[in-house]
N, CA, C, O and CB atoms as a CASP TS submission, in Angstrom:
PFRMAT TS
TARGET T0000
AUTHOR 0000-0000-0000
METHOD Language model
MODEL 1
PARENT N/A
ATOM      1  N   LYS     1       0.904  -1.041   0.199  1.00  0.00           N
ATOM      2  CA  LYS     1       0.215  -0.108   0.138  1.00  0.00           C
ATOM      3  C   LYS     1       0.922   0.548  -0.137  1.00  0.00           C
ATOM      4  O   LYS     1       0.998   0.863  -1.325  1.00  0.00           O
ATOM      5  CB  LYS     1      -0.432   0.203   0.899  1.00  0.00           C
ATOM      6  N   GLU     2       1.934   1.174   0.953  1.00  0.00           N
ATOM      7  CA  GLU     2       2.710   2.552   1.136  1.00  0.00           C
ATOM      8  C   GLU     2       3.571   3.266   0.079  1.00  0.00           C
ATOM      9  O   GLU     2       4.090   4.383   0.085  1.00  0.00           O
ATOM     10  CB  GLU     2       3.610   2.380   2.179  1.00  0.00           C
ATOM     11  N   TYR     3       3.554   1.564  -1.484  1.00  0.00           N
ATOM     12  CA  TYR     3       4.488   2.113  -3.156  1.00  0.00           C
ATOM     13  C   TYR     3       3.230   2.684  -3.616  1.00  0.00           C
ATOM     14  O   TYR     3       3.290   3.388  -4.624  1.00  0.00           O
ATOM     15  CB  TYR     3       5.288   0.641  -4.570  1.00  0.00           C
ATOM     16  N   GLN     4       1.848   2.466  -2.929  1.00  0.00           N
ATOM     17  CA  GLN     4       1.160   2.924  -4.596  1.00  0.00           C
ATOM     18  C   GLN     4       0.270   2.324  -5.533  1.00  0.00           C
ATOM     19  O   GLN     4      -0.633   2.746  -6.255  1.00  0.00           O
ATOM     20  CB  GLN     4       2.084   3.018  -5.514  1.00  0.00           C
ATOM     21  N   LEU     5       0.945   0.887  -5.242  1.00  0.00           N
ATOM     22  CA  LEU     5       1.474  -0.062  -7.247  1.00  0.00           C
ATOM     23  C   LEU     5      -0.821  -0.274  -7.299  1.00  0.00           C
ATOM     24  O   LEU     5      -1.789  -0.142  -6.550  1.00  0.00           O
ATOM     25  CB  LEU     5       3.235  -3.182  -7.023  1.00  0.00           C
ATOM     26  N   SER     6      -0.582  -0.550  -8.328  1.00  0.00           N
ATOM     27  CA  SER     6      -2.014  -0.552  -8.746  1.00  0.00           C
ATOM     28  C   SER     6      -2.073  -2.450  -8.186  1.00  0.00           C
ATOM     29  O   SER     6      -1.115  -3.114  -7.788  1.00  0.00           O
ATOM     30  CB  SER     6      -2.333  -0.008 -10.872  1.00  0.00           C
ATOM     31  N   LYS     7      -3.283  -2.829  -8.321  1.00  0.00           N
ATOM     32  CA  LYS     7      -3.871  -4.223  -8.132  1.00  0.00           C
ATOM     33  C   LYS     7      -3.339  -5.419  -9.498  1.00  0.00           C
ATOM     34  O   LYS     7      -3.245  -6.629  -9.291  1.00  0.00           O
ATOM     35  CB  LYS     7      -5.734  -3.959  -8.129  1.00  0.00           C
ATOM     36  N   ARG     8      -3.038  -4.749 -10.875  1.00  0.00           N
ATOM     37  CA  ARG     8      -2.372  -5.072 -11.309  1.00  0.00           C
ATOM     38  C   ARG     8      -0.923  -5.717 -11.359  1.00  0.00           C
ATOM     39  O   ARG     8      -0.579  -6.873 -11.604  1.00  0.00           O
ATOM     40  CB  ARG     8      -2.624  -4.560 -11.551  1.00  0.00           C
ATOM     41  N   GLU     9       0.033  -4.237 -10.949  1.00  0.00           N
ATOM     42  CA  GLU     9       1.345  -4.338 -10.570  1.00  0.00           C
ATOM     43  C   GLU     9       1.997  -5.204  -9.915  1.00  0.00           C
ATOM     44  O   GLU     9       3.128  -5.661 -10.080  1.00  0.00           O
ATOM     45  CB  GLU     9       1.585  -3.570 -10.083  1.00  0.00           C
ATOM     46  N   ILE    10       0.569  -5.561  -8.548  1.00  0.00           N
ATOM     47  CA  ILE    10       1.237  -5.853  -7.128  1.00  0.00           C
ATOM     48  C   ILE    10       1.398  -7.397  -7.837  1.00  0.00           C
ATOM     49  O   ILE    10       2.403  -8.078  -7.632  1.00  0.00           O
ATOM     50  CB  ILE    10       0.132  -5.593  -5.365  1.00  0.00           C
ATOM     51  N   GLU    11      -0.089  -8.001  -8.973  1.00  0.00           N
ATOM     52  CA  GLU    11      -0.036  -9.114  -9.242  1.00  0.00           C
ATOM     53  C   GLU    11       1.017  -9.584 -10.184  1.00  0.00           C
ATOM     54  O   GLU    11       1.438 -10.729 -10.017  1.00  0.00           O
ATOM     55  CB  GLU    11      -1.113  -9.356  -9.554  1.00  0.00           C
ATOM     56  N   VAL    12       1.442  -8.950 -11.032  1.00  0.00           N
ATOM     57  CA  VAL    12       2.535  -8.915 -11.719  1.00  0.00           C
ATOM     58  C   VAL    12       4.141  -8.585 -11.067  1.00  0.00           C
ATOM     59  O   VAL    12       5.216  -8.891 -11.582  1.00  0.00           O
ATOM     60  CB  VAL    12       2.142  -8.015 -12.638  1.00  0.00           C
ATOM     61  N   CYS    13       3.872  -7.779  -9.617  1.00  0.00           N
ATOM     62  CA  CYS    13       5.425  -8.118  -9.076  1.00  0.00           C
ATOM     63  C   CYS    13       5.833  -9.527  -7.982  1.00  0.00           C
ATOM     64  O   CYS    13       6.917 -10.023  -7.672  1.00  0.00           O
ATOM     65  CB  CYS    13       5.860  -6.686  -8.165  1.00  0.00           C
ATOM     66  N   LYS    14       3.819  -9.996  -7.446  1.00  0.00           N
ATOM     67  CA  LYS    14       4.288 -11.750  -7.057  1.00  0.00           C
ATOM     68  C   LYS    14       4.643 -12.157  -8.229  1.00  0.00           C
ATOM     69  O   LYS    14       5.506 -13.025  -8.095  1.00  0.00           O
ATOM     70  CB  LYS    14       3.072 -12.928  -6.455  1.00  0.00           C
ATOM     71  N   LEU    15       4.372 -11.932  -9.441  1.00  0.00           N
ATOM     72  CA  LEU    15       4.839 -13.021 -10.366  1.00  0.00           C
ATOM     73  C   LEU    15       6.393 -12.936 -10.502  1.00  0.00           C
ATOM     74  O   LEU    15       7.159 -13.816 -10.110  1.00  0.00           O
ATOM     75  CB  LEU    15       4.132 -12.886 -11.827  1.00  0.00           C
ATOM     76  N   LEU    16       6.692 -11.997 -10.989  1.00  0.00           N
ATOM     77  CA  LEU    16       8.325 -12.237 -10.905  1.00  0.00           C
ATOM     78  C   LEU    16       8.613 -12.093  -9.906  1.00  0.00           C
ATOM     79  O   LEU    16       9.651 -11.434  -9.968  1.00  0.00           O
ATOM     80  CB  LEU    16       9.243 -11.513 -11.574  1.00  0.00           C
ATOM     81  N   LEU    17       8.284 -12.358  -8.504  1.00  0.00           N
ATOM     82  CA  LEU    17       8.686 -12.881  -7.662  1.00  0.00           C
ATOM     83  C   LEU    17       8.628 -14.102  -7.039  1.00  0.00           C
ATOM     84  O   LEU    17       9.069 -14.450  -5.944  1.00  0.00           O
ATOM     85  CB  LEU    17       8.537 -12.344  -7.216  1.00  0.00           C
ATOM     86  N   GLN    18       7.760 -14.970  -8.254  1.00  0.00           N
ATOM     87  CA  GLN    18       8.262 -16.275  -7.825  1.00  0.00           C
ATOM     88  C   GLN    18       8.523 -17.100  -8.748  1.00  0.00           C
ATOM     89  O   GLN    18       8.631 -18.323  -8.651  1.00  0.00           O
ATOM     90  CB  GLN    18       7.499 -16.905  -7.039  1.00  0.00           C
ATOM     91  N   GLY    19       8.648 -16.320  -9.833  1.00  0.00           N
ATOM     92  CA  GLY    19      10.443 -16.502 -10.913  1.00  0.00           C
ATOM     93  C   GLY    19       9.377 -16.892 -12.459  1.00  0.00           C
ATOM     94  O   GLY    19       9.531 -17.644 -13.420  1.00  0.00           O
ATOM     95  N   PHE    20       8.494 -16.101 -12.106  1.00  0.00           N
ATOM     96  CA  PHE    20       8.027 -16.239 -13.880  1.00  0.00           C
ATOM     97  C   PHE    20       8.648 -15.431 -14.851  1.00  0.00           C
ATOM     98  O   PHE    20       8.382 -14.362 -14.302  1.00  0.00           O
ATOM     99  CB  PHE    20       6.513 -15.847 -14.193  1.00  0.00           C
ATOM    100  N   THR    21       9.319 -15.071 -15.948  1.00  0.00           N
ATOM    101  CA  THR    21       9.320 -14.143 -16.475  1.00  0.00           C
ATOM    102  C   THR    21       8.065 -13.604 -17.293  1.00  0.00           C
ATOM    103  O   THR    21       6.977 -14.167 -17.418  1.00  0.00           O
ATOM    104  CB  THR    21      10.275 -14.293 -17.011  1.00  0.00           C
ATOM    105  N   LEU    22       8.418 -12.543 -17.752  1.00  0.00           N
ATOM    106  CA  LEU    22       7.220 -11.129 -18.108  1.00  0.00           C
ATOM    107  C   LEU    22       6.331 -12.385 -19.348  1.00  0.00           C
ATOM    108  O   LEU    22       5.218 -12.702 -18.929  1.00  0.00           O
ATOM    109  CB  LEU    22       8.303  -8.964 -19.248  1.00  0.00           C
ATOM    110  N   ARG    23       6.763 -13.121 -20.859  1.00  0.00           N
ATOM    111  CA  ARG    23       6.177 -14.423 -21.110  1.00  0.00           C
ATOM    112  C   ARG    23       5.073 -14.654 -20.977  1.00  0.00           C
ATOM    113  O   ARG    23       4.035 -14.207 -21.463  1.00  0.00           O
ATOM    114  CB  ARG    23       6.576 -15.244 -20.566  1.00  0.00           C
ATOM    115  N   GLN    24       5.501 -15.948 -19.756  1.00  0.00           N
ATOM    116  CA  GLN    24       4.795 -16.707 -18.983  1.00  0.00           C
ATOM    117  C   GLN    24       4.088 -16.288 -18.220  1.00  0.00           C
ATOM    118  O   GLN    24       3.517 -17.118 -17.513  1.00  0.00           O
ATOM    119  CB  GLN    24       5.302 -17.360 -18.471  1.00  0.00           C
ATOM    120  N   ILE    25       3.673 -14.263 -17.907  1.00  0.00           N
ATOM    121  CA  ILE    25       3.285 -13.487 -17.351  1.00  0.00           C
ATOM    122  C   ILE    25       2.180 -13.207 -18.141  1.00  0.00           C
ATOM    123  O   ILE    25       1.460 -12.783 -17.236  1.00  0.00           O
ATOM    124  CB  ILE    25       4.111 -12.661 -17.044  1.00  0.00           C
ATOM    125  N   SER    26       1.683 -13.143 -18.865  1.00  0.00           N
ATOM    126  CA  SER    26       1.527 -12.172 -20.369  1.00  0.00           C
ATOM    127  C   SER    26       0.278 -13.316 -20.000  1.00  0.00           C
ATOM    128  O   SER    26      -0.891 -13.191 -19.633  1.00  0.00           O
ATOM    129  CB  SER    26       2.907 -12.131 -22.232  1.00  0.00           C
ATOM    130  N   ALA    27       1.200 -14.534 -20.308  1.00  0.00           N
ATOM    131  CA  ALA    27       0.180 -15.435 -21.059  1.00  0.00           C
ATOM    132  C   ALA    27      -1.323 -16.270 -19.802  1.00  0.00           C
ATOM    133  O   ALA    27      -2.415 -16.787 -20.038  1.00  0.00           O
ATOM    134  CB  ALA    27       1.439 -16.900 -21.873  1.00  0.00           C
ATOM    135  N   MET    28      -0.398 -15.934 -18.309  1.00  0.00           N
ATOM    136  CA  MET    28      -0.951 -16.592 -17.575  1.00  0.00           C
ATOM    137  C   MET    28      -2.240 -15.434 -17.270  1.00  0.00           C
ATOM    138  O   MET    28      -3.411 -15.637 -16.952  1.00  0.00           O
ATOM    139  CB  MET    28       0.043 -17.139 -16.455  1.00  0.00           C
ATOM    140  N   LEU    29      -1.389 -13.982 -17.545  1.00  0.00           N
ATOM    141  CA  LEU    29      -3.090 -13.194 -17.002  1.00  0.00           C
ATOM    142  C   LEU    29      -4.112 -12.275 -18.341  1.00  0.00           C
ATOM    143  O   LEU    29      -4.909 -11.336 -18.338  1.00  0.00           O
ATOM    144  CB  LEU    29      -2.597 -11.592 -15.528  1.00  0.00           C
ATOM    145  N   SER    30      -3.256 -13.599 -19.819  1.00  0.00           N
ATOM    146  CA  SER    30      -3.627 -13.429 -20.554  1.00  0.00           C
ATOM    147  C   SER    30      -4.086 -11.341 -21.018  1.00  0.00           C
ATOM    148  O   SER    30      -5.083 -10.652 -21.233  1.00  0.00           O
ATOM    149  CB  SER    30      -4.439 -14.557 -20.314  1.00  0.00           C
ATOM    150  N   LEU    31      -2.784 -11.207 -20.949  1.00  0.00           N
ATOM    151  CA  LEU    31      -2.682  -9.849 -21.088  1.00  0.00           C
ATOM    152  C   LEU    31      -1.139 -10.373 -22.116  1.00  0.00           C
ATOM    153  O   LEU    31      -0.428 -11.373 -22.213  1.00  0.00           O
ATOM    154  CB  LEU    31      -2.602  -8.730 -19.358  1.00  0.00           C
ATOM    155  N   SER    32      -1.244  -8.740 -22.842  1.00  0.00           N
ATOM    156  CA  SER    32       0.023  -8.846 -24.308  1.00  0.00           C
ATOM    157  C   SER    32       1.208  -8.469 -23.184  1.00  0.00           C
ATOM    158  O   SER    32       1.208  -8.281 -21.968  1.00  0.00           O
ATOM    159  CB  SER    32      -0.150  -7.268 -26.100  1.00  0.00           C
ATOM    160  N   TYR    33       2.458  -8.459 -24.499  1.00  0.00           N
ATOM    161  CA  TYR    33       3.789  -8.371 -23.913  1.00  0.00           C
ATOM    162  C   TYR    33       3.865  -7.180 -22.859  1.00  0.00           C
ATOM    163  O   TYR    33       4.104  -7.099 -21.654  1.00  0.00           O
ATOM    164  CB  TYR    33       4.856  -8.173 -25.070  1.00  0.00           C
ATOM    165  N   SER    34       3.468  -6.073 -24.142  1.00  0.00           N
ATOM    166  CA  SER    34       4.010  -5.184 -23.949  1.00  0.00           C
ATOM    167  C   SER    34       3.030  -4.054 -22.649  1.00  0.00           C
ATOM    168  O   SER    34       3.222  -2.948 -22.143  1.00  0.00           O
ATOM    169  CB  SER    34       4.301  -4.769 -25.407  1.00  0.00           C
ATOM    170  N   THR    35       1.980  -5.114 -22.558  1.00  0.00           N
ATOM    171  CA  THR    35       1.478  -4.697 -21.606  1.00  0.00           C
ATOM    172  C   THR    35       2.031  -4.855 -19.284  1.00  0.00           C
ATOM    173  O   THR    35       1.924  -4.283 -18.199  1.00  0.00           O
ATOM    174  CB  THR    35       0.241  -5.362 -22.232  1.00  0.00           C
ATOM    175  N   VAL    36       2.506  -5.910 -19.888  1.00  0.00           N
ATOM    176  CA  VAL    36       2.405  -6.908 -18.603  1.00  0.00           C
ATOM    177  C   VAL    36       3.635  -6.106 -18.092  1.00  0.00           C
ATOM    178  O   VAL    36       3.880  -5.998 -16.890  1.00  0.00           O
ATOM    179  CB  VAL    36       2.580  -8.859 -18.817  1.00  0.00           C
ATOM    180  N   ASN    37       4.986  -5.118 -19.833  1.00  0.00           N
ATOM    181  CA  ASN    37       6.384  -4.594 -19.155  1.00  0.00           C
ATOM    182  C   ASN    37       5.781  -3.354 -18.862  1.00  0.00           C
ATOM    183  O   ASN    37       6.487  -2.948 -17.939  1.00  0.00           O
ATOM    184  CB  ASN    37       7.904  -4.490 -20.123  1.00  0.00           C
ATOM    185  N   THR    38       4.925  -2.503 -19.064  1.00  0.00           N
ATOM    186  CA  THR    38       4.405  -1.635 -19.138  1.00  0.00           C
ATOM    187  C   THR    38       4.090  -1.635 -17.382  1.00  0.00           C
ATOM    188  O   THR    38       4.628  -0.810 -16.643  1.00  0.00           O
ATOM    189  CB  THR    38       3.392  -1.687 -20.289  1.00  0.00           C
ATOM    190  N   TYR    39       3.116  -2.723 -16.871  1.00  0.00           N
ATOM    191  CA  TYR    39       3.127  -2.460 -15.474  1.00  0.00           C
ATOM    192  C   TYR    39       4.139  -3.231 -15.113  1.00  0.00           C
ATOM    193  O   TYR    39       3.817  -3.468 -13.949  1.00  0.00           O
ATOM    194  CB  TYR    39       1.903  -2.715 -14.715  1.00  0.00           C
ATOM    195  N   CYS    40       5.296  -3.879 -15.319  1.00  0.00           N
ATOM    196  CA  CYS    40       6.301  -3.957 -14.382  1.00  0.00           C
ATOM    197  C   CYS    40       7.329  -2.903 -14.624  1.00  0.00           C
ATOM    198  O   CYS    40       8.111  -2.955 -13.675  1.00  0.00           O
ATOM    199  CB  CYS    40       6.882  -5.275 -14.384  1.00  0.00           C
ATOM    200  N   THR    41       7.702  -1.915 -15.511  1.00  0.00           N
ATOM    201  CA  THR    41       8.305  -1.276 -15.301  1.00  0.00           C
ATOM    202  C   THR    41       8.264   0.502 -14.366  1.00  0.00           C
ATOM    203  O   THR    41       9.004   1.330 -13.837  1.00  0.00           O
ATOM    204  CB  THR    41       8.539  -1.540 -16.326  1.00  0.00           C
ATOM    205  N   GLY    42       6.224   0.104 -14.830  1.00  0.00           N
ATOM    206  CA  GLY    42       5.832   1.370 -13.308  1.00  0.00           C
ATOM    207  C   GLY    42       5.533   1.003 -12.488  1.00  0.00           C
ATOM    208  O   GLY    42       4.541   1.599 -12.068  1.00  0.00           O
ATOM    209  N   SER    43       6.154  -0.484 -11.335  1.00  0.00           N
ATOM    210  CA  SER    43       6.344  -1.248 -10.267  1.00  0.00           C
ATOM    211  C   SER    43       7.694   0.053 -10.103  1.00  0.00           C
ATOM    212  O   SER    43       7.940   1.114  -9.529  1.00  0.00           O
ATOM    213  CB  SER    43       6.606  -3.208 -10.495  1.00  0.00           C
ATOM    214  N   TYR    44       8.336  -1.045 -11.160  1.00  0.00           N
ATOM    215  CA  TYR    44       9.396  -0.423 -10.725  1.00  0.00           C
ATOM    216  C   TYR    44       9.917   0.707 -10.276  1.00  0.00           C
ATOM    217  O   TYR    44      10.642   0.648  -9.282  1.00  0.00           O
ATOM    218  CB  TYR    44       9.841  -0.534 -11.229  1.00  0.00           C
ATOM    219  N   ARG    45       9.596   2.272 -11.061  1.00  0.00           N
ATOM    220  CA  ARG    45       9.769   3.296 -11.173  1.00  0.00           C
ATOM    221  C   ARG    45       9.102   3.737 -10.168  1.00  0.00           C
ATOM    222  O   ARG    45       9.549   4.733  -9.599  1.00  0.00           O
ATOM    223  CB  ARG    45       9.600   3.698 -12.222  1.00  0.00           C
ATOM    224  N   LYS    46       8.017   3.198  -9.741  1.00  0.00           N
ATOM    225  CA  LYS    46       7.125   3.179  -7.951  1.00  0.00           C
ATOM    226  C   LYS    46       8.421   2.889  -7.032  1.00  0.00           C
ATOM    227  O   LYS    46       8.900   3.494  -6.073  1.00  0.00           O
ATOM    228  CB  LYS    46       5.625   1.494  -7.597  1.00  0.00           C
ATOM    229  N   LEU    47       8.654   2.146  -7.469  1.00  0.00           N
ATOM    230  CA  LEU    47       9.506   1.443  -5.986  1.00  0.00           C
ATOM    231  C   LEU    47      11.077   1.927  -5.835  1.00  0.00           C
ATOM    232  O   LEU    47      11.708   1.413  -4.912  1.00  0.00           O
ATOM    233  CB  LEU    47       9.622  -0.499  -6.109  1.00  0.00           C
ATOM    234  N   ASN    48      11.567   2.623  -6.451  1.00  0.00           N
ATOM    235  CA  ASN    48      12.051   3.376  -7.088  1.00  0.00           C
ATOM    236  C   ASN    48      13.710   2.179  -7.644  1.00  0.00           C
ATOM    237  O   ASN    48      14.881   2.453  -7.381  1.00  0.00           O
ATOM    238  CB  ASN    48      12.117   4.910  -6.083  1.00  0.00           C
ATOM    239  N   ILE    49      13.355   1.291  -8.195  1.00  0.00           N
ATOM    240  CA  ILE    49      14.596   0.036  -8.326  1.00  0.00           C
ATOM    241  C   ILE    49      14.585   0.280 -10.175  1.00  0.00           C
ATOM    242  O   ILE    49      14.049   1.131 -10.886  1.00  0.00           O
ATOM    243  CB  ILE    49      13.936  -2.147  -7.569  1.00  0.00           C
ATOM    244  N   ASN    50      15.254  -0.645 -10.405  1.00  0.00           N
ATOM    245  CA  ASN    50      16.029  -0.691 -11.856  1.00  0.00           C
ATOM    246  C   ASN    50      15.903  -2.601 -12.291  1.00  0.00           C
ATOM    247  O   ASN    50      16.240  -3.221 -13.299  1.00  0.00           O
ATOM    248  CB  ASN    50      18.140   0.013 -11.579  1.00  0.00           C
ATOM    249  N   SER    51      15.482  -2.887 -11.435  1.00  0.00           N
ATOM    250  CA  SER    51      15.328  -4.609 -12.162  1.00  0.00           C
ATOM    251  C   SER    51      14.988  -5.582 -10.863  1.00  0.00           C
ATOM    252  O   SER    51      15.227  -5.423  -9.666  1.00  0.00           O
ATOM    253  CB  SER    51      17.140  -5.321 -13.023  1.00  0.00           C
ATOM    254  N   ARG    52      14.108  -7.024 -11.836  1.00  0.00           N
ATOM    255  CA  ARG    52      14.352  -7.738 -11.058  1.00  0.00           C
ATOM    256  C   ARG    52      15.459  -7.998  -9.819  1.00  0.00           C
ATOM    257  O   ARG    52      15.121  -7.787  -8.654  1.00  0.00           O
ATOM    258  CB  ARG    52      14.289  -8.329 -11.710  1.00  0.00           C
ATOM    259  N   THR    53      16.500  -8.364 -10.083  1.00  0.00           N
ATOM    260  CA  THR    53      17.299  -8.406  -8.700  1.00  0.00           C
ATOM    261  C   THR    53      17.139  -7.872  -7.359  1.00  0.00           C
ATOM    262  O   THR    53      17.308  -8.280  -6.210  1.00  0.00           O
ATOM    263  CB  THR    53      18.304  -7.964  -8.885  1.00  0.00           C
ATOM    264  N   GLU    54      16.670  -6.595  -8.045  1.00  0.00           N
ATOM    265  CA  GLU    54      16.470  -4.993  -6.883  1.00  0.00           C
ATOM    266  C   GLU    54      14.934  -5.786  -6.333  1.00  0.00           C
ATOM    267  O   GLU    54      14.870  -6.162  -5.163  1.00  0.00           O
ATOM    268  CB  GLU    54      16.138  -2.679  -8.048  1.00  0.00           C
ATOM    269  N   LEU    55      14.210  -5.909  -6.909  1.00  0.00           N
ATOM    270  CA  LEU    55      13.121  -6.484  -7.051  1.00  0.00           C
ATOM    271  C   LEU    55      13.287  -7.626  -5.785  1.00  0.00           C
ATOM    272  O   LEU    55      12.604  -7.441  -4.777  1.00  0.00           O
ATOM    273  CB  LEU    55      12.932  -6.984  -8.598  1.00  0.00           C
ATOM    274  N   LEU    56      14.051  -8.612  -5.838  1.00  0.00           N
ATOM    275  CA  LEU    56      13.861  -9.502  -5.421  1.00  0.00           C
ATOM    276  C   LEU    56      15.000  -9.349  -3.628  1.00  0.00           C
ATOM    277  O   LEU    56      14.871  -9.966  -2.570  1.00  0.00           O
ATOM    278  CB  LEU    56      14.105 -10.564  -6.727  1.00  0.00           C
ATOM    279  N   ILE    57      15.943  -8.333  -4.018  1.00  0.00           N
ATOM    280  CA  ILE    57      16.496  -8.183  -2.508  1.00  0.00           C
ATOM    281  C   ILE    57      15.420  -7.207  -1.899  1.00  0.00           C
ATOM    282  O   ILE    57      15.283  -7.680  -0.771  1.00  0.00           O
ATOM    283  CB  ILE    57      18.198  -7.482  -2.389  1.00  0.00           C
ATOM    284  N   MET    58      14.747  -6.343  -1.967  1.00  0.00           N
ATOM    285  CA  MET    58      13.536  -5.820  -1.796  1.00  0.00           C
ATOM    286  C   MET    58      12.647  -6.518  -0.813  1.00  0.00           C
ATOM    287  O   MET    58      12.286  -6.400   0.358  1.00  0.00           O
ATOM    288  CB  MET    58      12.959  -5.752  -2.994  1.00  0.00           C
ATOM    289  N   PHE    59      12.434  -7.443  -2.033  1.00  0.00           N
ATOM    290  CA  PHE    59      11.105  -8.092  -1.128  1.00  0.00           C
ATOM    291  C   PHE    59      11.537  -9.448  -0.688  1.00  0.00           C
ATOM    292  O   PHE    59      10.777 -10.397  -0.496  1.00  0.00           O
ATOM    293  CB  PHE    59       9.567  -8.297  -2.065  1.00  0.00           C
ATOM    294  N   LYS    60      13.064  -9.448  -0.523  1.00  0.00           N
ATOM    295  CA  LYS    60      13.519 -11.190   0.339  1.00  0.00           C
ATOM    296  C   LYS    60      12.355 -11.907   1.087  1.00  0.00           C
ATOM    297  O   LYS    60      11.744 -12.968   0.959  1.00  0.00           O
ATOM    298  CB  LYS    60      14.805 -11.009   1.795  1.00  0.00           C
ATOM    299  N   ASP    61      12.339 -11.065   1.750  1.00  0.00           N
ATOM    300  CA  ASP    61      11.385 -12.523   3.195  1.00  0.00           C
ATOM    301  C   ASP    61       9.643 -12.257   2.687  1.00  0.00           C
ATOM    302  O   ASP    61       8.711 -12.418   3.475  1.00  0.00           O
ATOM    303  CB  ASP    61      11.579 -11.747   5.919  1.00  0.00           C
ATOM    304  N   TYR    62       9.437 -11.772   1.044  1.00  0.00           N
ATOM    305  CA  TYR    62       8.272 -12.344   0.580  1.00  0.00           C
ATOM    306  C   TYR    62       7.829 -13.895   0.745  1.00  0.00           C
ATOM    307  O   TYR    62       8.429 -14.955   0.565  1.00  0.00           O
ATOM    308  CB  TYR    62       8.324 -12.061  -0.679  1.00  0.00           C
ATOM    309  N   GLU    63       7.128 -13.718   0.970  1.00  0.00           N
ATOM    310  CA  GLU    63       6.423 -14.979   1.239  1.00  0.00           C
ATOM    311  C   GLU    63       5.345 -15.561  -0.017  1.00  0.00           C
ATOM    312  O   GLU    63       4.236 -15.067   0.187  1.00  0.00           O
ATOM    313  CB  GLU    63       5.592 -14.695   2.623  1.00  0.00           C
ATOM    314  N   ALA    64       5.341 -16.403  -1.170  1.00  0.00           N
ATOM    315  CA  ALA    64       4.277 -15.939  -1.896  1.00  0.00           C
ATOM    316  C   ALA    64       3.095 -16.979  -1.297  1.00  0.00           C
ATOM    317  O   ALA    64       3.386 -18.143  -1.022  1.00  0.00           O
ATOM    318  CB  ALA    64       4.589 -15.985  -3.598  1.00  0.00           C
ATOM    319  N   LYS    65       1.738 -16.450  -1.123  1.00  0.00           N
ATOM    320  CA  LYS    65       0.608 -16.940  -0.781  1.00  0.00           C
ATOM    321  C   LYS    65      -0.193 -17.366  -1.184  1.00  0.00           C
ATOM    322  O   LYS    65      -1.130 -17.720  -0.468  1.00  0.00           O
ATOM    323  CB  LYS    65       0.200 -16.563  -0.419  1.00  0.00           C
TER
END
């Protein structure tokens, strides 16, 4: 909540944290690759990070529920 991510951005981030690629996520959510990429880059901007590695470090204690 504190990062002001949309529901879709949160959903994409959770799937990224589970190790899925953007192409896999686009298939799972029935969205185009470019749409998923937009959610991903928007999330990164809001979280002030630049990569999936930084996302993983930021949420290293995250557990998929």
